[in-house]
Short mmCIF file of C-alpha atoms and ligand atoms in Angstrom, two decimals:
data_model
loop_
_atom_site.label_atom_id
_atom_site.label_comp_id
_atom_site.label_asym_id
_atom_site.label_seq_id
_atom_site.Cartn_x
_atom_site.Cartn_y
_atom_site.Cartn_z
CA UNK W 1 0.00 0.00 0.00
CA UNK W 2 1.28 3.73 -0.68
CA UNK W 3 1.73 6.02 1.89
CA UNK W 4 0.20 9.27 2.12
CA UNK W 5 0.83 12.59 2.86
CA UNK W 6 0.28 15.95 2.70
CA UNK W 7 1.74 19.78 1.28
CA UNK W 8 0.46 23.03 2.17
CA UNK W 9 0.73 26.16 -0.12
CA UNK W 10 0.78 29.19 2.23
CA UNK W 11 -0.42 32.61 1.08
CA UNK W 12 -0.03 35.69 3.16
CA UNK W 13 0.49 39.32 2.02
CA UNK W 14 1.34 38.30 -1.85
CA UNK W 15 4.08 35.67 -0.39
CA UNK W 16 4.36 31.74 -0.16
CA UNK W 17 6.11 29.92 2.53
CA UNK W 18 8.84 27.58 0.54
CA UNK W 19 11.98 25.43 2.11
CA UNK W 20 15.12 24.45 1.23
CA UNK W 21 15.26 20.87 2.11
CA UNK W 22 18.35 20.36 4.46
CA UNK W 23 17.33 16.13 3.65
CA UNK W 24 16.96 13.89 1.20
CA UNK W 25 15.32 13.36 -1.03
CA UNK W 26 15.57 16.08 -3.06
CA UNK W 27 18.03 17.95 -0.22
CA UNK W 28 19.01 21.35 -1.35
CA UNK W 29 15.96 22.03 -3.57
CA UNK W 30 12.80 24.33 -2.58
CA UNK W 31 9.73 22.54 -1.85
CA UNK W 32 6.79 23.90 0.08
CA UNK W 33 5.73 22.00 3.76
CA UNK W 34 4.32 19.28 4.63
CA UNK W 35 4.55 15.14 5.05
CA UNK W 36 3.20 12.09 6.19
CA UNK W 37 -0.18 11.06 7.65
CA UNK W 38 -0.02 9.31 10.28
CA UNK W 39 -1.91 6.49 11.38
CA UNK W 40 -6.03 7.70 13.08
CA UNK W 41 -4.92 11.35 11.37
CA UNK W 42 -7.14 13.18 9.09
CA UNK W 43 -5.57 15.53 5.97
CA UNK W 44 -6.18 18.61 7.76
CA UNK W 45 -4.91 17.51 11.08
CA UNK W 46 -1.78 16.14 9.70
CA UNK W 47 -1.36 19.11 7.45
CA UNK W 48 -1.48 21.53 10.24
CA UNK W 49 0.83 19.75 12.55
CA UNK W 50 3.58 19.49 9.50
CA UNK W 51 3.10 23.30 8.96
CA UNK W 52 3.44 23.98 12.54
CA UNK W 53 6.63 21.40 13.19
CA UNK W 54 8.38 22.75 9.70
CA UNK W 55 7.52 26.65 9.59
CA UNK W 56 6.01 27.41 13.33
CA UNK W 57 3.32 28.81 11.43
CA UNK W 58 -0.40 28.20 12.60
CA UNK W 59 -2.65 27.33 9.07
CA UNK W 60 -6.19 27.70 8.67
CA UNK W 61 -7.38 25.96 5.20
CA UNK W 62 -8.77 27.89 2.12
CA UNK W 63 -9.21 25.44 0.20
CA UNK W 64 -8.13 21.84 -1.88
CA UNK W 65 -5.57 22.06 -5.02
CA UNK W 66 -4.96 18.67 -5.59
CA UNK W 67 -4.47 15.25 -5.52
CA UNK W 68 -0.88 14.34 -6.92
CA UNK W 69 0.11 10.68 -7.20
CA UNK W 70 2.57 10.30 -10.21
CA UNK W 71 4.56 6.93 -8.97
CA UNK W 72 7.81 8.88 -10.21
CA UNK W 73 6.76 11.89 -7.74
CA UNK W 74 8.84 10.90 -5.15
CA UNK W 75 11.40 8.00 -4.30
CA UNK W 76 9.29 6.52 -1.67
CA UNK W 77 5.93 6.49 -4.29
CA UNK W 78 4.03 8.43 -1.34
CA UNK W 79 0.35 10.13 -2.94
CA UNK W 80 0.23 13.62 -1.48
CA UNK W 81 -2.79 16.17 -0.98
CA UNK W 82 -2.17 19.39 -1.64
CA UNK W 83 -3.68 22.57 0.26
CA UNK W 84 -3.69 26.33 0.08
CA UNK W 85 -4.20 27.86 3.61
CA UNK W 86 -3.20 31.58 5.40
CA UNK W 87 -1.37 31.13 8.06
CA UNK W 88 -0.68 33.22 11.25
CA UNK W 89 2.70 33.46 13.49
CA UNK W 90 6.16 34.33 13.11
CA UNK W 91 7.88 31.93 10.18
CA UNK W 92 10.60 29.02 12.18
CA UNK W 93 13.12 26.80 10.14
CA UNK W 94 13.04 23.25 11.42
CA UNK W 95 16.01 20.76 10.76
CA UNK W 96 13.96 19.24 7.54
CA UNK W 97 14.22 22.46 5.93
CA UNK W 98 15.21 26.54 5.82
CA UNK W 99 11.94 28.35 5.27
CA UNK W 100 11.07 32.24 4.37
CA UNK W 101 8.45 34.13 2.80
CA UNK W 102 9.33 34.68 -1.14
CA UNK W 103 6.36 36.75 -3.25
CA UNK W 104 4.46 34.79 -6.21
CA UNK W 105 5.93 36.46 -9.23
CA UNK W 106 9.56 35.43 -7.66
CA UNK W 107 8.35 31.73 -6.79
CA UNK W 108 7.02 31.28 -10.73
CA UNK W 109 10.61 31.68 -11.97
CA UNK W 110 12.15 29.15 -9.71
CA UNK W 111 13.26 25.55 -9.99
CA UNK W 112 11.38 23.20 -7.44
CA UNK W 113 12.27 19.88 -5.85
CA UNK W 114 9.43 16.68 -6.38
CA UNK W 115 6.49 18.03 -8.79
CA UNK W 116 5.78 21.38 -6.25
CA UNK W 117 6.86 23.21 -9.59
CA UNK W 118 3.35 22.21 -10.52
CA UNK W 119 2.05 22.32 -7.28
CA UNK W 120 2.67 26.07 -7.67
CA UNK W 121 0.94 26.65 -11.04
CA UNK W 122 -1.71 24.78 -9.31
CA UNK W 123 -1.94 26.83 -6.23
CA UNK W 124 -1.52 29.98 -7.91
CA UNK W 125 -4.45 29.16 -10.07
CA UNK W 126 -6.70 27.99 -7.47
CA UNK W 127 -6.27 31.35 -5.72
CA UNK W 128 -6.99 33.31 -8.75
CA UNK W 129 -10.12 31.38 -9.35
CA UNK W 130 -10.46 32.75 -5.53
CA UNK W 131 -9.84 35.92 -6.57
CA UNK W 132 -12.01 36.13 -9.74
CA UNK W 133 -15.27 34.71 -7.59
CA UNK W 134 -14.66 37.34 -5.22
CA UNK W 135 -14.38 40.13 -7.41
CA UNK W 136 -17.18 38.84 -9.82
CA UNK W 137 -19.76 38.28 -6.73
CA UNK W 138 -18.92 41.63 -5.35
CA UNK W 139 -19.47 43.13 -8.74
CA UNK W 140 -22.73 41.42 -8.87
CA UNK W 141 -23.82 41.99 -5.13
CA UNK W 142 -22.98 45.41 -4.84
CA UNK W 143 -24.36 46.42 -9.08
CA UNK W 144 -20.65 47.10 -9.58
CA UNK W 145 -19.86 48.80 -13.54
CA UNK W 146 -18.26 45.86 -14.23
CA UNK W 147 -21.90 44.31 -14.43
CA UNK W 148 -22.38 46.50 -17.46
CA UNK W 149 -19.79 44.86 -19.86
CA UNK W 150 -22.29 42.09 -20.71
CA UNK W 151 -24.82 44.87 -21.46
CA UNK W 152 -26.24 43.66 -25.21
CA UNK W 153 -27.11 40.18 -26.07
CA UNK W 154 -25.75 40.69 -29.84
CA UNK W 155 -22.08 40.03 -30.26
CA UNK W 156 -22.21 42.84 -32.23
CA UNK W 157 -22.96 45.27 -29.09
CA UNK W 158 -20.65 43.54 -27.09
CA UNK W 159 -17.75 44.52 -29.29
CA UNK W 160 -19.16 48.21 -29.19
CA UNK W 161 -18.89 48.02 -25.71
CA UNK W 162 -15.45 46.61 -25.53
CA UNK W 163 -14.29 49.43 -28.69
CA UNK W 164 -15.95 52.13 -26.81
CA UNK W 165 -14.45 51.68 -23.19
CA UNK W 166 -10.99 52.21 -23.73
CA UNK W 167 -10.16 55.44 -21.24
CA UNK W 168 -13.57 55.22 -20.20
CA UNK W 169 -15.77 54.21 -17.05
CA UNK W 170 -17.87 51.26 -18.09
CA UNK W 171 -21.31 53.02 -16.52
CA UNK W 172 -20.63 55.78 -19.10
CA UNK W 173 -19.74 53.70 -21.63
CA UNK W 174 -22.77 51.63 -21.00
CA UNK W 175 -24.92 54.11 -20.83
CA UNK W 176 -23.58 55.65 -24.33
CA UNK W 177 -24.42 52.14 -25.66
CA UNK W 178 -27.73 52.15 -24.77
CA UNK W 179 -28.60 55.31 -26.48
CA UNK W 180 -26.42 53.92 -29.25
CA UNK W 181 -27.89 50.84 -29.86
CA UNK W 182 -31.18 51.94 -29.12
CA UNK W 183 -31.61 54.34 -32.72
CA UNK W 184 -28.75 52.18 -34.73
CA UNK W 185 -29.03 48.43 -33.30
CA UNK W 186 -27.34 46.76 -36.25
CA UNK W 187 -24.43 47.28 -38.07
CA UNK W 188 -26.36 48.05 -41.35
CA UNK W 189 -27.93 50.82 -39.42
CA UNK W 190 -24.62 52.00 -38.04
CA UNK W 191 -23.11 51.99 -41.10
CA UNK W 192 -25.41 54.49 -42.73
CA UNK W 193 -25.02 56.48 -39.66
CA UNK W 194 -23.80 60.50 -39.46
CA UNK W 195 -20.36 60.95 -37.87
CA UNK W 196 -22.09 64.06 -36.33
CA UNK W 197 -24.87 62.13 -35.17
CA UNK W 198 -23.00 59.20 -33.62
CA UNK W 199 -20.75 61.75 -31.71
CA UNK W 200 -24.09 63.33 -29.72
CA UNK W 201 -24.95 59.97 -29.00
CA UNK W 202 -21.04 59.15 -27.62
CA UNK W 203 -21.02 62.15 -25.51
CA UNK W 204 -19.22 61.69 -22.17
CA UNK W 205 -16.83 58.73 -23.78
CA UNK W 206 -13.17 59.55 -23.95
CA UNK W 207 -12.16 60.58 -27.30
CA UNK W 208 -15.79 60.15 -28.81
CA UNK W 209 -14.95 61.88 -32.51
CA UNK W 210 -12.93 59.14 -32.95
CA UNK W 211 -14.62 56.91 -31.50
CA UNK W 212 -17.66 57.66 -33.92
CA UNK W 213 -15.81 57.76 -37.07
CA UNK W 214 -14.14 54.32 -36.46
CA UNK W 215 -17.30 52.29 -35.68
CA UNK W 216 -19.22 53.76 -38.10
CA UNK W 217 -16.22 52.50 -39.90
CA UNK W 218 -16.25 49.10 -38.45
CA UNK W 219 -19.77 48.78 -39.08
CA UNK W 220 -19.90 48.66 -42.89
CA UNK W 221 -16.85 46.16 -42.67
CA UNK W 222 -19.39 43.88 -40.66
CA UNK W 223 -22.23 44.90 -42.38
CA UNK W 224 -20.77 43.94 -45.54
CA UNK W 225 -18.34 40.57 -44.42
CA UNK W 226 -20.15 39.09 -40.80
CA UNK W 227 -18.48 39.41 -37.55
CA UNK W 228 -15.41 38.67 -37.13
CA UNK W 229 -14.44 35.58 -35.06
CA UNK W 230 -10.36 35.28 -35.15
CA UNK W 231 -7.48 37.82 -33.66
CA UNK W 232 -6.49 38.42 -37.48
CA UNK W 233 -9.84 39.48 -38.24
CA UNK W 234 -10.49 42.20 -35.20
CA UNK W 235 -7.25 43.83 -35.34
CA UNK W 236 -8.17 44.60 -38.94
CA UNK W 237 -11.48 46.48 -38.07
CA UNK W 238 -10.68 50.51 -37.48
CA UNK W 239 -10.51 51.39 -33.92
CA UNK W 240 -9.71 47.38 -32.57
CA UNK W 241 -6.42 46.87 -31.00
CA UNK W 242 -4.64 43.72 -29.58
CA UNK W 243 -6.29 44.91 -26.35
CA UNK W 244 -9.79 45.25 -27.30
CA UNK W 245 -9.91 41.76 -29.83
CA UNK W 246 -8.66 39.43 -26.50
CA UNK W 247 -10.80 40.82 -24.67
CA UNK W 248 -13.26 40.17 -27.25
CA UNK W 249 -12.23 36.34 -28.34
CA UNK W 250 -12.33 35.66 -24.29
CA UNK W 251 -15.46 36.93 -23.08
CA UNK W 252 -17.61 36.74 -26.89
CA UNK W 253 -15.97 33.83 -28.35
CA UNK W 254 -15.29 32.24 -24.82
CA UNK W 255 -11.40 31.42 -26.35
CA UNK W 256 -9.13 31.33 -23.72
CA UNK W 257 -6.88 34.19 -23.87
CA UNK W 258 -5.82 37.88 -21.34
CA UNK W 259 -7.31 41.10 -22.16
CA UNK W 260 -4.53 43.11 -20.31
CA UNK W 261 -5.40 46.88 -19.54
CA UNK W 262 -4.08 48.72 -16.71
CA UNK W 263 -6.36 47.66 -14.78
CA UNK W 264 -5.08 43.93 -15.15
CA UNK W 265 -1.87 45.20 -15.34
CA UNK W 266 -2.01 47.17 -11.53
CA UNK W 267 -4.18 44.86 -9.76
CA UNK W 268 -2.07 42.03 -11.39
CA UNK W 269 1.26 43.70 -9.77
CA UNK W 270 -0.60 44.78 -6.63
CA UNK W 271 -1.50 40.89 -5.79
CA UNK W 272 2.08 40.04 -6.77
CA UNK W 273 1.02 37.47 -9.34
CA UNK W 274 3.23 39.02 -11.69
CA UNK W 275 6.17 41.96 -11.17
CA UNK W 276 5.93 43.74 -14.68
CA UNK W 277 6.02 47.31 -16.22
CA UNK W 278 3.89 47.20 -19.03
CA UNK W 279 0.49 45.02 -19.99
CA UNK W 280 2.04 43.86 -22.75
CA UNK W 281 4.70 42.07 -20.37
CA UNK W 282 2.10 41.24 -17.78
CA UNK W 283 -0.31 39.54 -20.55
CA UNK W 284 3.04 37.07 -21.08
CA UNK W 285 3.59 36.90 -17.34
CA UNK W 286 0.11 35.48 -17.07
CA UNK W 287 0.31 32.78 -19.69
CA UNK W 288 0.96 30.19 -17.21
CA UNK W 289 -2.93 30.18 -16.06
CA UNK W 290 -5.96 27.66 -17.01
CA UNK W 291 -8.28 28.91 -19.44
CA UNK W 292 -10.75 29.54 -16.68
CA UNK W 293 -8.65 31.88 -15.54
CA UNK W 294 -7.57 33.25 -18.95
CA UNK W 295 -11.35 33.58 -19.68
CA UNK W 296 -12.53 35.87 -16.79
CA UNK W 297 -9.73 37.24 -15.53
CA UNK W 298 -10.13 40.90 -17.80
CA UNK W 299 -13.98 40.93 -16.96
CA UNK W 300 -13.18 40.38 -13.52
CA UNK W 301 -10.10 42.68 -13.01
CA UNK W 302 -10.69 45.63 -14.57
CA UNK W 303 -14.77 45.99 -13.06
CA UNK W 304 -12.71 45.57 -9.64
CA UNK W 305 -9.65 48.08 -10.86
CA UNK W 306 -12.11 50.56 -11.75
CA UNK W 307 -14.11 50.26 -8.40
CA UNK W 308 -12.05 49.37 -6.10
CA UNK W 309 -8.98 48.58 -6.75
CA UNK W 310 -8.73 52.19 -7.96
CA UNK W 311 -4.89 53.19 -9.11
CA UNK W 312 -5.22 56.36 -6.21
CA UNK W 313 -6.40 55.22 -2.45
CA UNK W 314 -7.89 51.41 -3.96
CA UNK W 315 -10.59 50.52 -1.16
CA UNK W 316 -8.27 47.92 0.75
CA UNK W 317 -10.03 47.97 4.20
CA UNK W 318 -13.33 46.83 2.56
CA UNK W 319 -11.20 44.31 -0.02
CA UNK W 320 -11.63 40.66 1.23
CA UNK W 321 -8.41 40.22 -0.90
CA UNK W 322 -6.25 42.20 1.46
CA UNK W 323 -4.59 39.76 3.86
CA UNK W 324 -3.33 37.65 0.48
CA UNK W 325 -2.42 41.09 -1.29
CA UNK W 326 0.91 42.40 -1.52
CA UNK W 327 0.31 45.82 -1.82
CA UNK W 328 -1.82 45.74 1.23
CA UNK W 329 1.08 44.27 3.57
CA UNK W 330 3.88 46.43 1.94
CA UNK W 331 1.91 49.73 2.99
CA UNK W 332 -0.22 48.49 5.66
CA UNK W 333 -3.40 48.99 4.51
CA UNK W 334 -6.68 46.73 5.28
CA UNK W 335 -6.05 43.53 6.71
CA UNK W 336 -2.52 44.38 7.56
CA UNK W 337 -3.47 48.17 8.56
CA UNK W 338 -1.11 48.32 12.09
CA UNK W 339 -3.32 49.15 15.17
S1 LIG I 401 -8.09 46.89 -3.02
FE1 LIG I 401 -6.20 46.89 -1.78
S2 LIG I 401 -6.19 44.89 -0.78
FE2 LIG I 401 -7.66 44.74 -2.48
S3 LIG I 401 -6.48 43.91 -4.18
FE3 LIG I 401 -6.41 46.16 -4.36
S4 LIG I 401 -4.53 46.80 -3.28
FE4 LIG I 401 -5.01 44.69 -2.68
#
């Protein structure tokens, strides 16, 4: 019979607990926690006693990652289940292994010791998916804009809306849509549309003259050839830019790929799931997660960037992200506010 055991993942302020095994197997390499269960143990209890022998920490579960069982996994053929928990308590090295706190973005670049290098991608995804639920059922709980971006049943008006947004809050944009959509609601109409006309209607959108010229623009293309369905195809229509035809393919199309705006790109950094200066570098820094993720990460991210994870003074003491965000423990805001 295999044994079994058990690793925890440990999030706290945008950092992971990982050790450098001081045994074998695999001495010298970075795992995270954990080890066996013992005999009338359960999971959890064994996996809090490990974290408390190895780290000193005190772990409270958030929830499963995996089950990971690969024969070749480990010398001794043990099956481990994996966890991702917060933890409380001041971090301990024990003589199976040197730990410390290392941020996400760091940890994704490293070399690990059994299969935790996919016990990482695995925990980092689980807590986006985390993340993503929260932000989506605050959105939805508290009629958040980012609500508004599935405004329009017709693909059609959905790529309007995504066109129209760009430097724009999506309550203004929706509401622009509405008035849009309610005099020109296809693309024949559109097409056919004044430029002077169309601007009244875009009134209160960023850059609106331009706006209007290109989807009046874009309209006769669709009018004329159908809507487009592949990245080659959007980036050709006036006004559609890498940005705007992801974000379009993932949320329209339902193809798994990142929408990166600077929304993504700040709350992104802020969280620590990537260390980047520009969307374009954060979009590749994000490849590594599941199309779940890749599919509702923009919608998700950028409703919550806009409302409150603002780029000035974002809302951390009412964010229930705070005590795994990095930019909440570096300044000490929210969960990690000091007094
Ligand atoms: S609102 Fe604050 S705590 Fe929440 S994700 Fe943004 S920076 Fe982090």
């Amino acid at each position: 019979m295999r044994r079994t055991a058990v690793d925890g993942v440990i999030i706290r302020g945008g950092n992971l607990v990982v050790a450098k095994r001081l045994i074998p197997p695999y001495k010298g390499t970075l795992t995270f926690p954990g080890g066996h269960i013992e005999e009338q143990e359960s999971a959890e209890d064994a996996l809090y006693r490990e974290i408390k022998e190895e780290t000193g920490l005190d772990a409270k579960i958030i929830r499963g990652i995996g089950v990971y069982s690969q024969p070749s996994r480990d010398p001794r053929h043990i099956i481990s289940y994996a966890f991702l928990c917060f933890a409380d308590g001041e971090l301990e090295s024990s003589n199976e292994g040197a730990v410390r706190w290392e941020e996400i973005h760091s940890l994704l670049k490293r070399k690990f010791g059994f299969d935790h290098g996919q016990l990482l991608i695995d925990a980092v995804n689980a807590l986006v998916h985390l993340y993503i639920d929260e932000m989506l059922y605050r959105a939805i709980t508290e009629r958040a804009p980012v609500i508004t971006t599935s405004k329009g049943e017709e693909p059609f008006h959905k790529l309007l809306f995504i066109a129209l947004s760009a430097r724009t809050k999506d309550n203004k944009t929706g509401e622009a849509l509405e008035k849009l959509i309610a005099k020109f609601p296809t693309p024949s109409k559109l097409a056919r549309a004044s430029p002077k006309e169309v601007e009244s209607l875009l009134y209160g959108v960023g850059f609106h003259r331009q706006k209007a010229r290109n989807i009046i623009e874009l309209a006769k293309i669709i009018a004329k050839e159908g809507m487009p369905t592949t990245y080659d195809e959007l980036v050709e229509l006036p006004g559609v830019g890498p940005k705007t035809a992801k974000v379009f393919l993932a949320e329209v199309i339902g193809e798994p790929t990142i929408g990166v705006d600077t929304h993504v790109h700040r709350v992104s950094n802020r969280l620590s799931l990537v260390s980047t200066k520009t969307p374009a570098e954060t979009a590749k820094a994000l490849s590594f997660l599941d199309d779940s993720n890749k599919r509702r990460l923009n919608l998700a991210f950028v409703g919550y960037g806009q409302t409150i994870c603002k780029p000035r003074n974002p809302l951390c003491s009412s964010c229930k992200l705070s005590r795994y965000c990095h930019y909440s423990y570096k300044n000490k805001t929210g969960y990690w506010k000091s007094g």
